[in-house]
Each structure stands twice: as C-alpha cells, then as structure tokens.
Amino acid sequence: MERLGTGIGWRPEIADAVERMPGLDWVEAVAENVCPDHLPASLRRLRERGVTVVPHGVSLGLGGGERPDEGRLKALAERAQALGSPLVTEHIAFVRAGGPLTASDRIEAGHLLPVPRTRDALDVLCENIRIAQDALPVPLAVENIAALLAWPGEELTEGQFLYELADRTGVGLLIDVANLHTNHVNQGEDPAEALSELPLEALAYVHVAGGFERDGVWHDSHAHPVPRPVLDILADLASRVAPPGVLLERDENFPAPEVLKGELDAIAEAVERGHTAGERGHAAGTGRSRGTATATRTATTVRTGTATVPGPRSGCSAPDAASASAAASAAGSEPVRQRLALAQTALLSALVAGTPAPEGFDRARLRVQARALASKRAGVVAKVAPELPVILGDGYRTAFLAYAQRHPMRGGYRLDAMAFTESLLLAGRPEDPAARRKLHHWWRERSGPAPRSRRPAVRVARAARRMLLRGAGRASHTEHASSAM
C-alpha cells in the first residue's frame, strides 16, 4: 500500500492553521459536515495543492441491526466523488436503535456505541459492510472504536473480531491507537495482544488522539493532548508494519498552530521509533517479522489516486469456518438481525431513556456512558444552535440535561434543538419574559411549515402545539408590556 503520509483532521475552526502547516500530506474531513455541492474553500485549496482529502463518516451505523440506509450511503459516495478521495472510512459501531425490526420508535445515540463481539453481530456487520462496499465508488475502511462499557457474553477478542471481519469482506482497517488505549484502561484489554491478532496487511491508516482519565475511566475526548501511552502503542504498531498513513484527530479545545505541529512531530517521532525498533529486532532475529501494509491475503486491491487500499473481495474463498458462518448468516439473516436489534435497543433505551439496565451490564459503567451521551448531546446542540446558550445563559446546560433525561433523540441534532426549545416554551420557560420572548422568536423563525400528516391525531396534536406556543408568545409579550408600564 502506498503512503498517505502524515495528516490531520480538518475542522473549520482550524482550517487556516491546517492550510499553513508545512509538509502536510493529507487531511480527513467529517463526511456529514461537508456539502458536496459547496465544498469549503479551504478544502478546495488543499485539493488544488495536491493534498488528499478523505471523508470520514460517523452516521452509517454499520454495526446496527438494520441494513445501511441507502440515503446515507449515497451521501457518503457523493462526498468521496466531490473530494476525489482514494477511500472513505466509517466506524464499527451502532448509532441508533429501534425501528421496524423491534416494532418500537427509533432512537438515536448521538455517539458511537460498541458492537458486541459475537458471531451474530459479526455476521450482521459483514453483510452491512458488503452492502456499503457495493454502494460506494471507492474502497471502504472501518475503524475500531473506544468503549466505556463492555457487552456481556462476548465470544471474540477485538483482534479476532477485526481479523475475521477483514478476512470475510476484504474491508480495510482504520486502526485508532487511542481507542486501543481507551479499551485498555476501561476494559483491561492488552493493546499489544490486539495488535498481534490484527491483520495488519489490511491496514489503511492510523488515528491518534488525546483524552483524559476521570474516576478510573478514560474518555476519548479528542480535546486533549496525545498522551505518552498512546504514542507508545503507535510505536508498537510501527514496529510491526509500516503504516500507510497516520492522522492526528482534534475536535475541540484547539490549541495554537505550533502546538498542533508539535503533536504531529511527536507522532512522526513515535513512528520512527517503532520502525527502528522493528528493524533492530528483525536484524537480530529476535523481533517480529516486519512488513508493509499490502492487502494480499485474500482481498483484491484497488488503486485510486495516491493510495492503494483493500477493495471488495472478488471470487475469493474464505477459510472453512468463515465460509460456514457467512452461509449461516445468509440463511438466517433476519432472525439474527432481529436479535441484535433487540439487544441494542434495550441497551440504548437504558442509556438515553432511563429504562431498566439489560442483564449482565456493569450498571456503574452504564451510568458513566449515559452521562457522557447526555453531555455530548448538550454540547453538539449548543454548536448547531449557538443562540440557545446565549438566550438561556448559564441555565442552558442544566435545562438541556433535564430535557434529555425525559426525551431520547429521535432525529438529528437540529431537530433536537427545535424539540428542546418547544418543550421549554410549552412549560412557560424560561421565567424571564424577555428571554422567553427571544426564545419564542427563535423557534418561530426556524419551525417553518410542517408537512401535513394524513393521521388525524397527529394533525390535532400539531394544531394544539401551535396554539399553545402562540399563547406562550402572546403571554411573554403581555408580561413584557406590563413590566414596561
């Protein structure tokens, strides 16, 4: 596999700094934050300079019980084409649950949640990845995620799970060494053991990021400096294989450009340290056999742009056990999907809707995960609707977290912001008339005409809400007039 080189996650907040970074080979952009018809000027300039741009998806939910959504796959494909990308990447995770398979309302996690490492989940994931591969114009690589909790009754280690996944589908692997560190702290998993079990010849590239520890739990924040243990895992990986690309992720609390450059230098030093150790061990006959990441096992390779990455399998025979598992998956796909969907819905409902914890889970970790999901949800809503924290002031976060306890997210974050605002206004909040009037004006500006439902009950409910909200708006105007007299 040819080198992608050293890169950084492109974010609008650091776009200028990224453009000025010397020696930058490539960047990664969150796919859902890029409009293919109106690419950010910064990304266009980087492309014109020959910098590779890779779209990194976060919303497909390839590890969920349902098949990937055609609209989301089409959107990811459009971004890959608009950016001229050599590959696209996503996550081994589920991000929503409920829906037809469980005969329940769909709920969104707003975050990446771990897939159980079971044969059932692996069968579903393999099928979902094949569907995605068929729909995408370039090869796909998938990323291991960080987990605050573990599923009970897992049948495979992370390395075994990823090995079988790559072997059965030919998908590339995006290995996040920060996530390996997270799982070491939170689950006691050995990063060196995981690396020894991975099919490193399927490696597409590597993520590096920072985090923080609180009460014995490591949070993969992407908002803190990269710690030494993460760099050591990167060096260990580099002693085993030459990574085609290494990328620094930073999503919040952006430091000065020179600090980011220093982190990139530290990453390059860790890769070189690992390379040197691997060469010395190999020369002495005491180290691991070191190679390069070339997808030659049983997968085909597809060369596009500046990188050669694993492509979909074509006429390849997997080992007998994997073939038997794939055949069983095809024969009984729907019952397997339903079992997985029901389990994921029970877990997500406990995390975001306060339902009882499923049997076998660590209740303390469930509480940690629930708080993390609510906190992230409040933060993202504040980003997509920055007027809300301004209008509500210091009370925004408390009000939103109270709302989140009673209202799981049903759609995207913008819809979540609207529903939160509507709930406040219906409750006659905030108490300050001027703030309530501003909030009502904000809501009216953005609510717009909703499509008419054919269900009479829905139409009646919408009409009632409109009347109540208009009444709330009139009440706040009346209170303002009274206070001004």
Coordinates of C-alpha atoms in Angstrom, one line a residue:
M1 CA 0.0 0.0 0.0
E2 CA 1.4 3.4 -0.9
R3 CA 1.8 6.0 1.7
L4 CA -0.8 8.6 2.6
G5 CA 1.8 10.1 4.9
T6 CA 1.2 12.4 7.9
G7 CA -2.2 14.1 8.2
I8 CA -4.6 15.9 10.5
G9 CA -8.3 16.0 10.9
W10 CA -9.6 19.1 9.0
R11 CA -12.1 21.1 11.1
P12 CA -13.5 24.6 10.2
E13 CA -12.1 26.0 13.5
I14 CA -8.5 25.2 12.4
A15 CA -8.9 25.4 8.6
D16 CA -6.4 28.4 8.3
A17 CA -3.8 26.7 10.5
V18 CA -4.1 23.4 8.6
E19 CA -3.6 25.2 5.3
R20 CA -0.4 26.8 6.6
M21 CA 1.1 23.6 8.0
P22 CA 4.3 22.7 6.2
G23 CA 4.8 19.1 4.9
L24 CA 1.1 18.2 5.3
D25 CA 0.3 15.2 3.1
W26 CA -3.4 14.7 3.7
V27 CA -6.4 15.6 5.8
E28 CA -9.6 13.8 6.9
A29 CA -13.0 15.6 7.0
V30 CA -16.1 14.5 8.8
A31 CA -18.3 13.5 5.9
E32 CA -21.6 14.7 7.4
N33 CA -20.1 18.2 7.8
V34 CA -19.2 18.6 4.1
C35 CA -21.7 19.6 1.4
P36 CA -20.5 18.1 -1.9
D37 CA -22.1 20.9 -3.9
H38 CA -20.5 23.7 -1.8
L39 CA -17.1 22.4 -0.6
P40 CA -15.4 24.7 1.9
A41 CA -12.9 27.0 0.2
S42 CA -10.2 25.6 2.5
L43 CA -10.7 22.1 1.3
R44 CA -10.8 23.2 -2.3
R45 CA -7.5 25.0 -1.9
L46 CA -5.9 21.9 -0.2
R47 CA -7.1 19.7 -3.1
E48 CA -5.6 22.1 -5.6
R49 CA -2.3 21.8 -3.8
G50 CA -2.4 18.0 -4.2
V51 CA -3.4 17.3 -0.5
T52 CA -5.5 14.2 -0.3
V53 CA -8.9 14.6 1.5
V54 CA -10.6 11.5 3.0
P55 CA -14.2 11.7 4.1
H56 CA -14.8 10.1 7.5
G57 CA -18.4 9.1 8.2
V58 CA -19.9 8.9 11.6
S59 CA -23.6 8.2 11.0
L60 CA -23.9 5.0 8.9
G61 CA -24.2 2.7 11.9
L62 CA -22.7 -0.3 10.2
G63 CA -22.8 -2.3 13.4
G64 CA -26.5 -1.9 13.9
G65 CA -29.2 -4.5 13.3
E66 CA -30.7 -2.7 10.3
R67 CA -29.1 -2.6 6.9
P68 CA -27.3 0.6 6.0
D69 CA -29.6 3.4 4.9
E70 CA -29.5 4.0 1.1
G71 CA -29.7 7.7 1.5
R72 CA -26.7 7.9 3.9
L73 CA -24.7 5.6 1.6
K74 CA -25.5 7.8 -1.4
A75 CA -24.4 10.9 0.6
L76 CA -21.1 9.4 1.5
A77 CA -20.5 8.3 -2.1
E78 CA -21.2 11.9 -3.3
R79 CA -18.6 13.3 -0.8
A80 CA -16.0 10.8 -1.9
Q81 CA -16.5 11.8 -5.6
A82 CA -16.6 15.5 -4.9
L83 CA -13.3 15.4 -3.0
G84 CA -11.6 13.0 -5.4
S85 CA -10.9 10.7 -2.4
P86 CA -9.0 7.4 -2.7
L87 CA -11.1 5.8 0.0
V88 CA -13.8 6.5 2.6
T89 CA -13.9 5.5 6.2
E90 CA -16.5 4.7 8.8
H91 CA -16.8 3.0 12.2
I92 CA -17.5 -0.4 13.7
A93 CA -20.4 0.8 15.8
F94 CA -24.1 1.3 16.1
V95 CA -25.5 4.8 16.5
R96 CA -29.3 4.2 16.6
A97 CA -31.8 1.5 17.5
G98 CA -35.5 0.7 17.5
G99 CA -37.4 0.8 14.3
P100 CA -39.3 -1.9 12.3
L101 CA -37.1 -4.8 13.5
T102 CA -38.1 -4.2 17.1
A103 CA -41.6 -2.7 16.5
S104 CA -40.5 0.4 18.5
D105 CA -39.8 4.0 18.0
R106 CA -36.4 4.7 16.6
I107 CA -33.9 6.4 18.9
E108 CA -30.5 8.0 18.2
A109 CA -27.4 7.7 20.4
G110 CA -25.7 10.8 19.0
H111 CA -22.5 8.9 19.5
L112 CA -20.6 5.7 18.5
L113 CA -21.5 2.7 20.7
P114 CA -19.7 -0.7 20.7
V115 CA -20.9 -3.7 18.8
P116 CA -21.0 -7.0 20.8
R117 CA -18.1 -9.2 19.7
T118 CA -20.3 -12.2 19.0
R119 CA -20.8 -14.4 15.9
D120 CA -24.3 -13.0 15.4
A121 CA -23.0 -9.4 15.4
L122 CA -20.1 -10.3 13.1
D123 CA -22.4 -11.9 10.6
V124 CA -24.6 -8.8 10.5
L125 CA -21.6 -6.4 10.3
C126 CA -20.1 -8.4 7.4
E127 CA -23.3 -8.2 5.5
N128 CA -23.7 -4.5 6.2
I129 CA -20.2 -3.8 5.0
R130 CA -20.7 -5.7 1.8
I131 CA -23.8 -3.6 1.2
A132 CA -21.8 -0.4 1.8
Q133 CA -18.9 -1.6 -0.4
D134 CA -21.3 -2.2 -3.3
A135 CA -22.8 1.3 -3.0
L136 CA -19.5 3.2 -2.7
P137 CA -17.4 4.3 -5.6
V138 CA -14.1 3.9 -3.7
P139 CA -12.9 1.3 -1.2
L140 CA -14.1 1.4 2.4
A141 CA -12.1 1.1 5.6
V142 CA -13.6 0.8 9.1
E143 CA -12.4 2.0 12.5
N144 CA -12.2 0.3 15.9
I145 CA -14.0 2.5 18.5
A146 CA -13.4 3.4 22.1
A147 CA -15.8 1.9 24.6
L148 CA -16.8 2.9 28.1
L149 CA -18.7 -0.3 28.6
A150 CA -18.5 -4.0 27.5
W151 CA -21.2 -6.3 26.3
P152 CA -21.7 -9.5 28.4
G153 CA -21.1 -12.8 26.8
E154 CA -18.6 -11.7 24.1
E155 CA -17.1 -14.6 22.1
L156 CA -14.1 -12.9 20.4
T157 CA -11.3 -10.6 21.3
E158 CA -11.1 -7.3 19.4
G159 CA -8.2 -8.6 17.3
Q160 CA -10.0 -11.8 16.4
F161 CA -13.2 -9.9 15.6
L162 CA -11.3 -7.5 13.3
Y163 CA -9.3 -10.3 11.7
E164 CA -12.5 -12.2 10.7
L165 CA -14.2 -9.0 9.5
A166 CA -11.3 -8.1 7.2
D167 CA -10.9 -11.7 6.0
R168 CA -14.6 -12.2 5.2
T169 CA -15.2 -8.8 3.5
G170 CA -11.8 -7.5 2.3
V171 CA -12.6 -4.2 4.0
G172 CA -9.6 -2.0 5.0
L173 CA -8.9 -1.3 8.7
L174 CA -8.5 2.1 10.2
I175 CA -6.8 1.4 13.5
D176 CA -7.2 4.0 16.2
V177 CA -4.4 3.5 18.7
A178 CA -6.0 6.0 21.1
N179 CA -9.1 3.7 21.1
L180 CA -6.9 0.7 21.9
H181 CA -5.6 2.7 24.9
T182 CA -9.1 3.6 26.0
N183 CA -10.1 -0.1 25.9
H184 CA -7.0 -1.0 27.9
V185 CA -7.9 1.4 30.7
N186 CA -11.6 0.8 30.6
Q187 CA -11.8 -2.9 29.8
G188 CA -8.4 -4.2 30.8
E189 CA -7.7 -5.3 27.2
D190 CA -4.0 -5.6 26.2
P191 CA -3.1 -3.3 23.2
A192 CA -0.1 -5.5 22.3
E193 CA -2.3 -8.6 22.2
A194 CA -4.8 -6.8 20.0
L195 CA -2.1 -5.7 17.6
S196 CA -0.6 -9.2 17.4
E197 CA -4.0 -10.5 16.4
L198 CA -4.8 -7.8 13.8
P199 CA -4.4 -8.4 10.0
L200 CA -2.0 -5.6 9.7
E201 CA -1.7 -6.2 5.9
A202 CA -5.2 -4.8 5.7
L203 CA -4.2 -1.5 7.4
A204 CA -5.5 1.6 5.6
Y205 CA -4.2 4.2 8.1
V206 CA -4.0 5.0 11.8
H207 CA -5.7 7.5 14.1
V208 CA -4.0 9.2 17.0
A209 CA -5.9 11.3 19.6
G210 CA -5.9 12.5 23.1
G211 CA -8.3 12.1 26.1
F212 CA -8.4 12.3 29.8
E213 CA -9.0 10.0 32.8
R214 CA -11.7 10.6 35.4
D215 CA -12.5 8.3 38.3
G216 CA -10.6 5.4 36.6
V217 CA -12.4 5.8 33.3
W218 CA -10.6 7.0 30.2
H219 CA -12.6 9.4 28.0
D220 CA -11.6 9.6 24.3
S221 CA -12.3 13.3 24.1
H222 CA -10.3 14.4 21.0
A223 CA -9.9 17.6 23.0
H224 CA -6.7 17.0 24.9
P225 CA -3.0 16.4 24.1
V226 CA -1.9 12.9 22.9
P227 CA -0.6 11.1 26.0
R228 CA 2.6 9.1 26.0
P229 CA 0.8 5.7 26.3
V230 CA -1.0 6.3 23.0
L231 CA 2.3 7.2 21.3
D232 CA 3.9 4.0 22.7
I233 CA 1.0 1.9 21.2
L234 CA 1.7 3.8 17.9
A235 CA 5.4 2.9 18.1
D236 CA 4.5 -0.8 18.8
L237 CA 2.3 -0.8 15.7
A238 CA 5.0 0.8 13.6
S239 CA 7.5 -1.9 14.8
R240 CA 5.2 -4.5 13.2
V241 CA 4.2 -2.7 10.0
A242 CA 4.9 0.5 8.1
P243 CA 1.6 2.5 8.5
P244 CA 0.5 3.8 5.1
G245 CA -0.8 7.0 6.9
V246 CA -1.1 8.4 10.4
L247 CA -3.5 11.2 11.3
L248 CA -4.0 13.4 14.3
E249 CA -7.6 13.9 15.4
R250 CA -8.6 17.0 17.4
D251 CA -12.3 18.1 17.6
E252 CA -12.4 20.6 20.5
N253 CA -10.2 22.9 22.6
F254 CA -8.0 23.6 19.7
P255 CA -4.5 24.7 20.7
A256 CA -2.2 27.2 18.9
P257 CA -1.0 26.0 15.5
E258 CA 2.5 25.5 16.8
V259 CA 1.2 23.1 19.5
L260 CA -0.7 21.1 16.8
K261 CA 2.6 21.0 14.8
G262 CA 4.4 19.8 17.9
E263 CA 1.9 16.9 18.3
L264 CA 2.4 15.9 14.6
D265 CA 6.1 15.9 15.2
A266 CA 5.7 13.7 18.3
I267 CA 3.6 11.3 16.2
A268 CA 6.3 11.2 13.5
E269 CA 8.9 10.5 16.1
A270 CA 6.9 7.6 17.6
V271 CA 6.5 6.1 14.1
E272 CA 10.3 6.4 13.5
R273 CA 11.0 5.0 17.0
G274 CA 8.8 2.0 16.2
H275 CA 10.4 1.5 12.8
T276 CA 13.9 1.5 14.3
A277 CA 12.9 -1.0 17.0
G278 CA 11.3 -3.3 14.4
E279 CA 14.3 -3.2 12.1
R280 CA 16.7 -3.9 15.0
G281 CA 14.6 -6.8 16.3
H282 CA 14.3 -8.3 12.8
A283 CA 18.1 -7.9 12.2
A284 CA 18.9 -9.6 15.5
G285 CA 16.4 -12.4 14.8
T286 CA 14.6 -11.6 18.0
G287 CA 11.8 -9.3 16.8
R288 CA 8.7 -9.8 14.9
S289 CA 8.8 -10.1 11.1
R290 CA 8.1 -6.6 9.9
G291 CA 6.3 -5.8 6.7
T292 CA 4.3 -3.2 4.9
A293 CA 0.6 -2.9 4.7
T294 CA -0.4 -4.6 1.5
A295 CA -3.7 -6.2 1.0
T296 CA -2.6 -9.5 -0.4
R297 CA -4.2 -12.0 1.9
T298 CA -7.5 -12.9 0.2
A299 CA -8.7 -9.5 -0.7
T300 CA -8.3 -7.7 -4.0
T301 CA -6.7 -4.3 -4.0
V302 CA -7.9 -1.2 -5.7
R303 CA -5.5 1.6 -6.7
T304 CA -7.1 5.0 -6.8
G305 CA -5.4 8.4 -6.6
T306 CA -2.3 8.3 -4.3
A307 CA -3.1 5.2 -2.2
T308 CA -3.7 1.6 -2.8
V309 CA -6.2 0.3 -0.3
P310 CA -8.1 -3.0 0.2
G311 CA -11.1 -3.3 -2.1
P312 CA -14.1 -5.6 -2.1
R313 CA -13.4 -9.3 -2.5
S314 CA -14.0 -10.8 -5.8
G315 CA -14.3 -14.6 -6.1
C316 CA -12.2 -15.2 -3.1
S317 CA -12.7 -18.2 -0.8
A318 CA -12.5 -17.6 2.9
P319 CA -11.4 -20.2 5.4
D320 CA -13.9 -23.0 6.0
A321 CA -15.1 -21.6 9.3
A322 CA -15.7 -18.2 7.9
S323 CA -17.5 -19.6 4.8
A324 CA -19.8 -21.7 7.0
S325 CA -20.5 -18.6 9.2
A326 CA -21.3 -16.5 6.1
A327 CA -23.6 -19.1 4.7
A328 CA -25.4 -19.4 8.0
S329 CA -25.7 -15.6 8.1
A330 CA -27.3 -15.6 4.6
A331 CA -29.7 -18.4 5.5
G332 CA -30.9 -16.8 8.7
S333 CA -30.1 -13.1 8.4
E334 CA -33.4 -11.7 9.6
P335 CA -33.7 -13.6 12.9
V336 CA -30.0 -12.7 13.6
R337 CA -30.7 -9.1 12.8
Q338 CA -33.7 -9.0 15.0
R339 CA -31.9 -10.5 18.0
L340 CA -29.1 -7.9 17.6
A341 CA -31.5 -5.1 17.1
L342 CA -33.5 -6.0 20.2
A343 CA -30.3 -6.2 22.3
Q344 CA -29.1 -2.9 21.0
T345 CA -32.4 -1.2 21.6
A346 CA -32.5 -2.4 25.2
L347 CA -29.1 -1.0 25.8
L348 CA -29.7 2.3 24.1
S349 CA -33.0 2.7 25.9
A350 CA -31.3 2.2 29.2
L351 CA -28.7 4.8 28.3
V352 CA -31.0 7.6 26.9
A353 CA -34.5 6.8 28.1
G354 CA -34.0 5.6 31.7
T355 CA -35.4 2.1 31.1
P356 CA -34.0 -0.8 33.3
A357 CA -30.5 -1.9 32.6
P358 CA -30.2 -5.1 30.5
E359 CA -28.9 -8.1 32.3
G360 CA -25.2 -8.6 32.5
F361 CA -24.1 -5.0 32.0
D362 CA -22.0 -3.1 34.6
R363 CA -24.5 -0.6 36.0
A364 CA -21.8 1.8 37.1
R365 CA -20.4 1.9 33.6
L366 CA -23.9 2.3 32.1
R367 CA -24.3 5.5 34.3
V368 CA -21.0 6.8 33.1
Q369 CA -21.9 6.2 29.4
A370 CA -25.4 7.7 29.9
R371 CA -23.8 10.9 31.4
A372 CA -21.3 11.0 28.5
L373 CA -24.0 10.7 25.9
A374 CA -26.1 13.5 27.5
S375 CA -23.2 15.7 27.9
K376 CA -22.1 15.3 24.3
R377 CA -25.7 15.8 23.1
A378 CA -25.9 19.1 25.0
G379 CA -22.6 20.2 23.6
V380 CA -23.5 19.5 20.0
V381 CA -26.9 21.1 20.2
A382 CA -25.1 24.2 21.5
K383 CA -22.9 24.1 18.4
V384 CA -25.7 23.7 15.9
A385 CA -27.9 26.2 17.7
P386 CA -25.5 28.6 19.3
E387 CA -28.2 31.1 20.0
L388 CA -29.7 28.8 22.7
P389 CA -26.9 29.1 25.2
V390 CA -26.9 32.9 24.6
I391 CA -30.6 33.2 25.2
L392 CA -30.7 30.8 28.2
G393 CA -27.4 31.8 29.7
D394 CA -26.0 29.7 32.5
G395 CA -29.3 27.8 32.7
Y396 CA -28.8 26.2 29.2
R397 CA -26.9 23.1 30.2
T398 CA -29.0 22.3 33.3
A399 CA -32.2 22.8 31.3
F400 CA -31.0 20.6 28.4
L401 CA -29.7 17.8 30.6
A402 CA -33.1 17.7 32.4
Y403 CA -34.8 17.6 29.0
A404 CA -32.5 14.8 27.7
Q405 CA -33.4 12.6 30.7
R406 CA -37.1 12.5 29.5
H407 CA -36.7 12.9 25.8
P408 CA -34.4 10.5 23.7
M409 CA -33.1 12.0 20.5
R410 CA -35.3 10.8 17.6
G411 CA -33.7 12.6 14.7
G412 CA -30.6 14.8 14.1
Y413 CA -29.2 17.5 16.4
R414 CA -31.1 20.3 14.7
L415 CA -34.4 18.6 15.2
D416 CA -33.3 18.0 18.8
A417 CA -32.6 21.7 19.3
M418 CA -36.1 22.5 18.0
A419 CA -37.8 19.9 20.2
F420 CA -35.9 21.1 23.3
T421 CA -37.0 24.7 22.6
E422 CA -40.6 23.7 22.1
S423 CA -40.6 21.8 25.4
L424 CA -39.3 24.9 27.2
L425 CA -41.9 27.2 25.7
L426 CA -44.8 24.7 26.4
A427 CA -43.7 24.7 30.0
G428 CA -43.7 28.5 30.2
R429 CA -39.9 28.7 30.4
P430 CA -37.6 30.5 30.8
E431 CA -39.2 32.5 33.6
D432 CA -37.7 35.8 32.4
P433 CA -40.2 37.3 29.9
A434 CA -37.6 38.9 27.7
A435 CA -35.6 35.6 27.4
R436 CA -38.8 33.7 26.7
R437 CA -39.8 36.2 24.0
K438 CA -36.4 35.8 22.3
L439 CA -36.7 32.0 22.5
H440 CA -40.2 32.1 21.0
H441 CA -39.0 34.3 18.2
W442 CA -36.0 31.9 17.6
W443 CA -38.4 28.9 17.4
R444 CA -40.9 30.6 15.1
E445 CA -38.1 31.7 12.7
R446 CA -36.9 28.1 12.3
S447 CA -40.1 25.9 12.7
G448 CA -41.5 26.7 9.3
P449 CA -44.5 24.9 7.8
A450 CA -44.5 21.2 8.6
P451 CA -45.8 18.6 6.0
R452 CA -49.4 17.7 6.7
S453 CA -49.9 14.3 8.2
R454 CA -52.7 12.1 7.0
R455 CA -53.3 10.9 10.5
P456 CA -56.0 13.0 12.2
A457 CA -54.4 12.5 15.7
V458 CA -51.1 13.9 14.5
R459 CA -52.8 16.9 12.9
V460 CA -54.8 17.7 16.0
A461 CA -51.7 17.4 18.2
R462 CA -49.7 19.8 15.9
A463 CA -52.6 22.3 15.9
A464 CA -52.7 22.1 19.7
R465 CA -49.0 22.7 20.0
R466 CA -49.2 25.7 17.6
M467 CA -51.9 27.2 19.7
L468 CA -50.1 26.7 22.9
L469 CA -46.9 28.1 21.5
R470 CA -48.6 31.1 20.1
G471 CA -50.2 31.6 23.5
A472 CA -46.8 31.4 25.1
G473 CA -45.6 34.0 22.7
R474 CA -48.5 36.3 23.5
A475 CA -48.1 35.8 27.2
S476 CA -44.4 36.8 27.1
H477 CA -45.3 39.9 25.1
T478 CA -48.0 40.8 27.6
E479 CA -45.7 40.3 30.5
H480 CA -43.1 42.5 28.8
A481 CA -45.7 45.2 28.2
S482 CA -46.8 45.1 31.8
S483 CA -43.3 45.3 33.1
A484 CA -42.6 48.3 30.9
M485 CA -45.7 50.2 32.2

